[in-house]
mmCIF file of C-alpha atoms in Angstrom:
data_model
loop_
_atom_site.group_PDB
_atom_site.id
_atom_site.type_symbol
_atom_site.label_atom_id
_atom_site.label_comp_id
_atom_site.label_asym_id
_atom_site.label_seq_id
_atom_site.Cartn_x
_atom_site.Cartn_y
_atom_site.Cartn_z
ATOM 1 C CA UNK A 49 0.000 0.000 0.000
ATOM 2 C CA UNK A 50 1.333 3.437 -0.881
ATOM 3 C CA UNK A 51 2.097 5.754 1.992
ATOM 4 C CA UNK A 52 0.970 9.337 2.261
ATOM 5 C CA UNK A 53 3.754 11.856 1.934
ATOM 6 C CA UNK A 54 2.484 15.331 1.042
ATOM 7 C CA UNK A 55 4.466 18.517 0.767
ATOM 8 C CA UNK A 56 3.542 19.639 4.272
ATOM 9 C CA UNK A 57 5.340 16.597 5.715
ATOM 10 C CA UNK A 58 8.678 17.401 4.067
ATOM 11 C CA UNK A 59 11.197 18.550 6.651
ATOM 12 C CA UNK A 60 14.280 19.824 4.839
ATOM 13 C CA UNK A 61 16.125 19.913 8.165
ATOM 14 C CA UNK A 62 15.769 16.124 8.237
ATOM 15 C CA UNK A 63 17.974 15.800 5.149
ATOM 16 C CA UNK A 64 21.280 13.994 5.555
ATOM 17 C CA UNK A 65 23.741 11.911 3.585
ATOM 18 C CA UNK A 66 25.229 8.472 4.135
ATOM 19 C CA UNK A 67 27.346 6.073 2.085
ATOM 20 C CA UNK A 68 26.269 2.875 0.380
ATOM 21 C CA UNK A 69 28.182 -0.392 0.745
ATOM 22 C CA UNK A 70 29.986 0.594 -2.472
ATOM 23 C CA UNK A 71 30.898 3.982 -0.980
ATOM 24 C CA UNK A 72 28.386 5.839 -3.153
ATOM 25 C CA UNK A 73 26.464 8.795 -1.651
ATOM 26 C CA UNK A 74 22.886 8.240 -0.503
ATOM 27 C CA UNK A 75 20.435 10.986 0.420
ATOM 28 C CA UNK A 76 18.144 10.474 3.414
ATOM 29 C CA UNK A 77 14.982 12.564 3.702
ATOM 30 C CA UNK A 78 12.228 11.811 6.209
ATOM 31 C CA UNK A 79 13.499 8.226 6.589
ATOM 32 C CA UNK A 80 13.380 7.544 2.845
ATOM 33 C CA UNK A 81 16.658 6.748 1.113
ATOM 34 C CA UNK A 82 17.560 8.041 -2.353
ATOM 35 C CA UNK A 83 20.467 7.274 -4.662
ATOM 36 C CA UNK A 84 21.961 9.786 -7.067
ATOM 37 C CA UNK A 85 20.476 9.381 -10.528
ATOM 38 C CA UNK A 86 22.226 12.171 -12.431
ATOM 39 C CA UNK A 87 23.993 15.502 -12.024
ATOM 40 C CA UNK A 88 23.568 18.566 -14.222
ATOM 41 C CA UNK A 89 25.275 21.940 -14.240
ATOM 42 C CA UNK A 90 22.988 23.222 -11.474
ATOM 43 C CA UNK A 91 21.226 20.259 -9.870
ATOM 44 C CA UNK A 92 21.626 16.767 -8.512
ATOM 45 C CA UNK A 93 18.726 14.391 -9.061
ATOM 46 C CA UNK A 94 18.080 11.603 -6.580
ATOM 47 C CA UNK A 95 15.666 8.686 -6.957
ATOM 48 C CA UNK A 96 14.298 6.359 -4.283
ATOM 49 C CA UNK A 97 16.472 3.264 -3.818
ATOM 50 C CA UNK A 98 13.462 0.936 -3.806
ATOM 51 C CA UNK A 99 13.068 -0.544 -7.279
ATOM 52 C CA UNK A 100 9.882 0.620 -8.943
ATOM 53 C CA UNK A 101 9.477 3.657 -6.684
ATOM 54 C CA UNK A 102 10.012 6.725 -8.870
ATOM 55 C CA UNK A 103 9.963 9.475 -6.245
ATOM 56 C CA UNK A 104 12.664 12.068 -6.931
ATOM 57 C CA UNK A 105 14.438 14.671 -4.812
ATOM 58 C CA UNK A 106 16.427 17.579 -6.241
ATOM 59 C CA UNK A 107 19.372 19.228 -4.506
ATOM 60 C CA UNK A 108 21.839 21.918 -5.394
ATOM 61 C CA UNK A 109 25.412 20.992 -6.196
ATOM 62 C CA UNK A 110 26.217 21.873 -2.579
ATOM 63 C CA UNK A 111 23.632 19.297 -1.413
ATOM 64 C CA UNK A 112 20.961 21.745 -0.268
ATOM 65 C CA UNK A 113 17.308 20.757 -0.727
ATOM 66 C CA UNK A 114 15.861 22.178 -3.949
ATOM 67 C CA UNK A 115 12.593 20.293 -4.339
ATOM 68 C CA UNK A 116 10.902 16.943 -4.771
ATOM 69 C CA UNK A 117 10.163 14.154 -2.352
ATOM 70 C CA UNK A 118 6.506 15.189 -2.166
ATOM 71 C CA UNK A 119 4.977 12.396 -4.253
ATOM 72 C CA UNK A 120 3.590 9.166 -2.891
ATOM 73 C CA UNK A 121 6.110 6.411 -2.277
ATOM 74 C CA UNK A 122 5.134 2.846 -3.134
ATOM 75 C CA UNK A 123 6.394 1.677 0.252
ATOM 76 C CA UNK A 124 6.600 2.721 3.873
ATOM 77 C CA UNK A 125 9.639 4.583 5.233
ATOM 78 C CA UNK A 126 12.307 2.460 6.893
ATOM 79 C CA UNK A 127 13.882 4.392 9.783
ATOM 80 C CA UNK A 128 15.528 1.227 11.131
ATOM 81 C CA UNK A 129 17.444 0.721 7.883
ATOM 82 C CA UNK A 130 18.627 4.333 8.004
ATOM 83 C CA UNK A 131 19.856 3.901 11.574
ATOM 84 C CA UNK A 132 21.724 0.727 10.638
ATOM 85 C CA UNK A 133 23.389 2.355 7.636
ATOM 86 C CA UNK A 134 24.520 5.361 9.691
ATOM 87 C CA UNK A 135 26.119 3.219 12.397
ATOM 88 C CA UNK A 136 27.781 0.952 9.819
ATOM 89 C CA UNK A 137 29.175 4.013 8.064
ATOM 90 C CA UNK A 138 30.597 5.313 11.343
ATOM 91 C CA UNK A 139 32.275 1.957 11.984
ATOM 92 C CA UNK A 140 33.813 1.945 8.518
ATOM 93 C CA UNK A 141 35.052 5.534 8.852
ATOM 94 C CA UNK A 142 36.734 4.726 12.156
ATOM 95 C CA UNK A 143 38.327 1.589 10.722
ATOM 96 C CA UNK A 144 39.819 3.646 7.885
ATOM 97 C CA UNK A 145 41.134 6.401 10.149
ATOM 98 C CA UNK A 146 42.223 4.418 13.205
ATOM 99 C CA UNK A 147 44.216 1.297 13.968
ATOM 100 C CA UNK A 148 41.729 0.233 16.645
ATOM 101 C CA UNK A 149 40.686 -3.408 16.402
ATOM 102 C CA UNK A 150 37.541 -3.796 14.312
ATOM 103 C CA UNK A 151 35.851 -5.810 17.045
ATOM 104 C CA UNK A 152 36.504 -3.010 19.532
ATOM 105 C CA UNK A 153 35.128 -0.406 17.120
ATOM 106 C CA UNK A 154 32.007 -2.550 16.694
ATOM 107 C CA UNK A 155 31.395 -2.829 20.439
ATOM 108 C CA UNK A 156 32.013 0.872 21.083
ATOM 109 C CA UNK A 157 29.741 2.112 18.297
ATOM 110 C CA UNK A 158 26.930 -0.266 19.247
ATOM 111 C CA UNK A 159 27.205 0.833 22.886
ATOM 112 C CA UNK A 160 26.965 4.556 22.141
ATOM 113 C CA UNK A 161 24.409 4.347 19.328
ATOM 114 C CA UNK A 162 20.807 5.405 19.859
ATOM 115 C CA UNK A 163 19.330 2.717 17.617
ATOM 116 C CA UNK A 164 15.884 1.409 18.403
ATOM 117 C CA UNK A 165 15.331 -2.198 19.399
ATOM 118 C CA UNK A 166 14.036 -2.908 15.905
ATOM 119 C CA UNK A 167 17.225 -1.518 14.365
ATOM 120 C CA UNK A 168 19.403 -3.487 16.784
ATOM 121 C CA UNK A 169 17.502 -6.635 15.862
ATOM 122 C CA UNK A 170 18.447 -6.322 12.179
ATOM 123 C CA UNK A 171 21.969 -4.992 12.749
ATOM 124 C CA UNK A 172 24.667 -7.409 11.491
ATOM 125 C CA UNK A 173 26.789 -9.241 14.033
ATOM 126 C CA UNK A 174 30.479 -8.495 14.442
ATOM 127 C CA UNK A 175 31.461 -11.550 12.392
ATOM 128 C CA UNK A 176 29.041 -10.567 9.609
ATOM 129 C CA UNK A 177 30.369 -7.025 9.323
ATOM 130 C CA UNK A 178 34.040 -7.842 9.878
ATOM 131 C CA UNK A 179 35.025 -8.997 6.382
ATOM 132 C CA UNK A 180 33.651 -5.928 4.609
ATOM 133 C CA UNK A 181 35.243 -3.479 7.046
ATOM 134 C CA UNK A 182 38.552 -5.345 7.041
ATOM 135 C CA UNK A 183 38.604 -5.333 3.232
ATOM 136 C CA UNK A 184 38.052 -1.569 3.157
ATOM 137 C CA UNK A 185 40.846 -1.095 5.704
ATOM 138 C CA UNK A 186 43.257 -3.221 3.666
ATOM 139 C CA UNK A 187 42.546 -1.182 0.537
ATOM 140 C CA UNK A 188 43.277 2.041 2.409
ATOM 141 C CA UNK A 189 46.460 0.726 4.026
ATOM 142 C CA UNK A 190 49.832 1.692 2.515
ATOM 143 C CA UNK A 191 51.327 -0.749 0.043
ATOM 144 C CA UNK A 192 53.873 -3.170 1.437
ATOM 145 C CA UNK A 193 57.369 -1.720 0.978
ATOM 146 C CA UNK A 194 59.608 -3.306 -1.623
ATOM 147 C CA UNK A 195 62.802 -2.566 0.294
ATOM 148 C CA UNK A 196 63.888 -1.881 3.858
ATOM 149 C CA UNK A 197 64.085 1.849 3.145
ATOM 150 C CA UNK A 198 60.556 3.126 3.568
ATOM 151 C CA UNK A 199 58.851 5.877 5.511
ATOM 152 C CA UNK A 200 56.711 4.718 8.419
ATOM 153 C CA UNK A 201 53.358 6.582 8.473
ATOM 154 C CA UNK A 202 52.734 8.495 11.697
ATOM 155 C CA UNK A 203 49.674 6.374 12.493
ATOM 156 C CA UNK A 204 51.957 3.340 12.931
ATOM 157 C CA UNK A 205 54.429 5.159 15.165
ATOM 158 C CA UNK A 206 52.065 5.429 18.121
ATOM 159 C CA UNK A 207 49.580 3.304 20.034
ATOM 160 C CA UNK A 208 45.798 3.590 19.878
ATOM 161 C CA UNK A 209 45.827 6.053 22.790
ATOM 162 C CA UNK A 210 48.424 8.267 21.090
ATOM 163 C CA UNK A 211 51.525 7.156 23.006
ATOM 164 C CA UNK A 212 54.774 6.374 21.219
ATOM 165 C CA UNK A 213 55.293 2.890 19.855
ATOM 166 C CA UNK A 214 58.284 3.328 17.536
ATOM 167 C CA UNK A 215 61.261 3.482 19.901
ATOM 168 C CA UNK A 216 64.149 3.484 17.462
ATOM 169 C CA UNK A 217 64.665 3.683 13.712
ATOM 170 C CA UNK A 218 68.305 3.712 12.689
ATOM 171 C CA UNK A 219 71.166 2.064 10.833
ATOM 172 C CA UNK A 220 74.315 1.345 12.872
ATOM 173 C CA UNK A 221 75.710 -0.207 9.700
ATOM 174 C CA UNK A 222 75.174 1.294 6.271
ATOM 175 C CA UNK A 223 71.990 -0.047 4.674
ATOM 176 C CA UNK A 224 71.240 -2.264 7.693
ATOM 177 C CA UNK A 225 68.130 -0.863 9.364
ATOM 178 C CA UNK A 226 66.925 -1.566 12.907
ATOM 179 C CA UNK A 227 63.350 -0.904 14.053
ATOM 180 C CA UNK A 228 62.406 -1.195 17.729
ATOM 181 C CA UNK A 229 58.805 -1.055 18.937
ATOM 182 C CA UNK A 230 57.274 -0.910 22.409
ATOM 183 C CA UNK A 231 55.241 1.407 24.608
ATOM 184 C CA UNK A 232 56.229 3.164 27.830
ATOM 185 C CA UNK A 233 54.339 0.737 30.076
ATOM 186 C CA UNK A 234 56.167 -2.195 28.500
ATOM 187 C CA UNK A 235 59.487 -0.395 28.903
ATOM 188 C CA UNK A 236 58.873 0.235 32.605
ATOM 189 C CA UNK A 237 58.179 -3.472 33.102
ATOM 190 C CA UNK A 238 61.393 -4.302 31.271
ATOM 191 C CA UNK A 239 63.558 -1.853 33.209
ATOM 192 C CA UNK A 240 62.130 -3.008 36.557
ATOM 193 C CA UNK A 241 62.601 -6.697 35.802
ATOM 194 C CA UNK A 242 65.574 -8.588 37.254
ATOM 195 C CA UNK A 243 65.246 -11.338 34.648
ATOM 196 C CA UNK A 244 65.033 -10.798 30.897
ATOM 197 C CA UNK A 245 64.376 -13.305 28.125
ATOM 198 C CA UNK A 246 65.499 -12.628 24.556
ATOM 199 C CA UNK A 247 64.942 -14.607 21.384
ATOM 200 C CA UNK A 248 64.455 -14.170 17.664
ATOM 201 C CA UNK A 249 62.194 -15.770 15.093
ATOM 202 C CA UNK A 250 63.063 -15.958 11.421
ATOM 203 C CA UNK A 251 60.121 -17.669 9.730
ATOM 204 C CA UNK A 252 57.681 -14.843 10.568
ATOM 205 C CA UNK A 253 59.993 -11.951 9.703
ATOM 206 C CA UNK A 254 58.521 -9.548 7.126
ATOM 207 C CA UNK A 255 60.020 -9.194 3.684
ATOM 208 C CA UNK A 256 63.396 -7.387 3.647
ATOM 209 C CA UNK A 257 64.113 -8.244 7.291
ATOM 210 C CA UNK A 258 66.061 -11.209 8.633
ATOM 211 C CA UNK A 259 64.330 -11.717 11.964
ATOM 212 C CA UNK A 260 61.892 -10.461 14.553
ATOM 213 C CA UNK A 261 63.790 -10.052 17.815
ATOM 214 C CA UNK A 262 61.700 -10.059 20.986
ATOM 215 C CA UNK A 263 62.672 -9.045 24.518
ATOM 216 C CA UNK A 264 60.568 -10.242 27.457
ATOM 217 C CA UNK A 265 60.413 -9.219 31.104
ATOM 218 C CA UNK A 266 59.308 -11.339 34.055
ATOM 219 C CA UNK A 267 56.643 -9.813 36.267
ATOM 220 C CA UNK A 268 54.957 -11.843 39.045
ATOM 221 C CA UNK A 269 56.352 -15.019 37.462
ATOM 222 C CA UNK A 270 54.713 -14.146 34.142
ATOM 223 C CA UNK A 271 56.801 -13.624 31.011
ATOM 224 C CA UNK A 272 55.614 -10.466 29.224
ATOM 225 C CA UNK A 273 56.657 -9.186 25.803
ATOM 226 C CA UNK A 274 58.153 -5.697 26.090
ATOM 227 C CA UNK A 275 60.144 -4.854 22.946
ATOM 228 C CA UNK A 276 59.842 -5.985 19.335
ATOM 229 C CA UNK A 277 62.750 -5.537 16.954
ATOM 230 C CA UNK A 278 62.968 -5.910 13.185
ATOM 231 C CA UNK A 279 66.545 -6.749 12.223
ATOM 232 C CA UNK A 280 68.160 -7.197 8.828
ATOM 233 C CA UNK A 281 71.291 -9.071 9.927
ATOM 234 C CA UNK A 282 72.652 -11.110 12.837
ATOM 235 C CA UNK A 283 75.777 -9.247 13.912
ATOM 236 C CA UNK A 284 77.078 -8.178 17.300
ATOM 237 C CA UNK A 285 76.993 -4.499 16.355
ATOM 238 C CA UNK A 286 73.235 -4.762 15.792
ATOM 239 C CA UNK A 287 72.536 -6.382 19.164
ATOM 240 C CA UNK A 288 74.870 -3.902 20.836
ATOM 241 C CA UNK A 289 72.907 -1.026 19.320
ATOM 242 C CA UNK A 290 69.690 -2.462 20.762
ATOM 243 C CA UNK A 291 71.189 -2.433 24.259
ATOM 244 C CA UNK A 292 72.604 1.059 23.778
ATOM 245 C CA UNK A 293 69.193 2.406 22.788
ATOM 246 C CA UNK A 294 67.380 0.655 25.640
ATOM 247 C CA UNK A 295 69.892 1.939 28.183
ATOM 248 C CA UNK A 296 69.478 5.454 26.811
ATOM 249 C CA UNK A 297 65.681 5.260 26.965
ATOM 250 C CA UNK A 298 65.891 3.908 30.522
ATOM 251 C CA UNK A 299 68.083 6.845 31.524
ATOM 252 C CA UNK A 300 65.586 9.284 30.013
ATOM 253 C CA UNK A 301 62.853 7.688 32.141
ATOM 254 C CA UNK A 302 64.937 7.882 35.307
ATOM 255 C CA UNK A 303 65.599 4.151 35.342
ATOM 256 C CA UNK A 304 68.378 1.765 34.381
ATOM 257 C CA UNK A 305 68.483 -1.282 32.166
ATOM 258 C CA UNK A 306 70.805 -3.710 33.928
ATOM 259 C CA UNK A 307 68.984 -7.004 34.569
ATOM 260 C CA UNK A 308 70.599 -9.510 36.909
ATOM 261 C CA UNK A 309 69.888 -12.399 34.532
ATOM 262 C CA UNK A 310 69.509 -12.537 30.753
ATOM 263 C CA UNK A 311 68.280 -15.799 29.275
ATOM 264 C CA UNK A 312 68.664 -16.373 25.553
ATOM 265 C CA UNK A 313 69.419 -19.157 23.116
ATOM 266 C CA UNK A 314 72.941 -19.809 21.896
ATOM 267 C CA UNK A 315 73.449 -16.959 19.456
ATOM 268 C CA UNK A 316 77.164 -16.343 18.768
ATOM 269 C CA UNK A 317 76.594 -12.689 17.875
ATOM 270 C CA UNK A 318 74.688 -11.967 21.099
ATOM 271 C CA UNK A 319 77.044 -13.550 23.636
ATOM 272 C CA UNK A 320 79.929 -11.060 23.211
ATOM 273 C CA UNK A 321 77.495 -8.183 23.728
ATOM 274 C CA UNK A 322 76.165 -9.672 26.971
ATOM 275 C CA UNK A 323 79.677 -10.212 28.301
ATOM 276 C CA UNK A 324 80.812 -6.670 27.529
#
């Protein structure tokens, strides 16, 4: 049954815009959704997204209401669908502009949304929405570097709460880059620990790097990861540089990095550094 929608019911202040799943603009007016049909030199023409419903809305090029939307729709408005689309768009925008886990974004946006029970009932689950959001995030992410000499975007230099994560980026040997990652809380655990574990893994190292070197601290009998290193070679000068940087950071934080025990596997390049 067609719904009544006369000109007196049009509220131009209730006009807004959202994005479709294909990132195309959609116009929302009085809980009806319109897709862009064509654009001329002075106007944009929008048609109802429901197939067979030929109700049009006109806007200026700056997206201000210019007319239309006063005819009868062949269907009822769907405010729940509009609410769902707006929350999904917010989740996608956050995923593209933050490094927050998608599951965390989902929970936070659901918690602070003002969706009705009907809208919540039709809202996709986290697992249903994850693939689409993750795909959009991957497309927006920088391309994988083809060499070890690349610029790290600022978003990857800090944690979700804005604290530093990139501790060191340097080359003690020409063309042999070292990257060290960790946050201040992890560093404090490391500097306060009397026992430190160190080890490297080679099979999971990213392209252009030889190994991922990991330093752990022991806190309340629990081994906690504190520093991640990306290394290109296995030489004493590289491991020595890691210790030099950690000692310098410890000094800056009013602490010292001098554990009583260091436990590591038999790595010939590491042993001379530990003895020095």
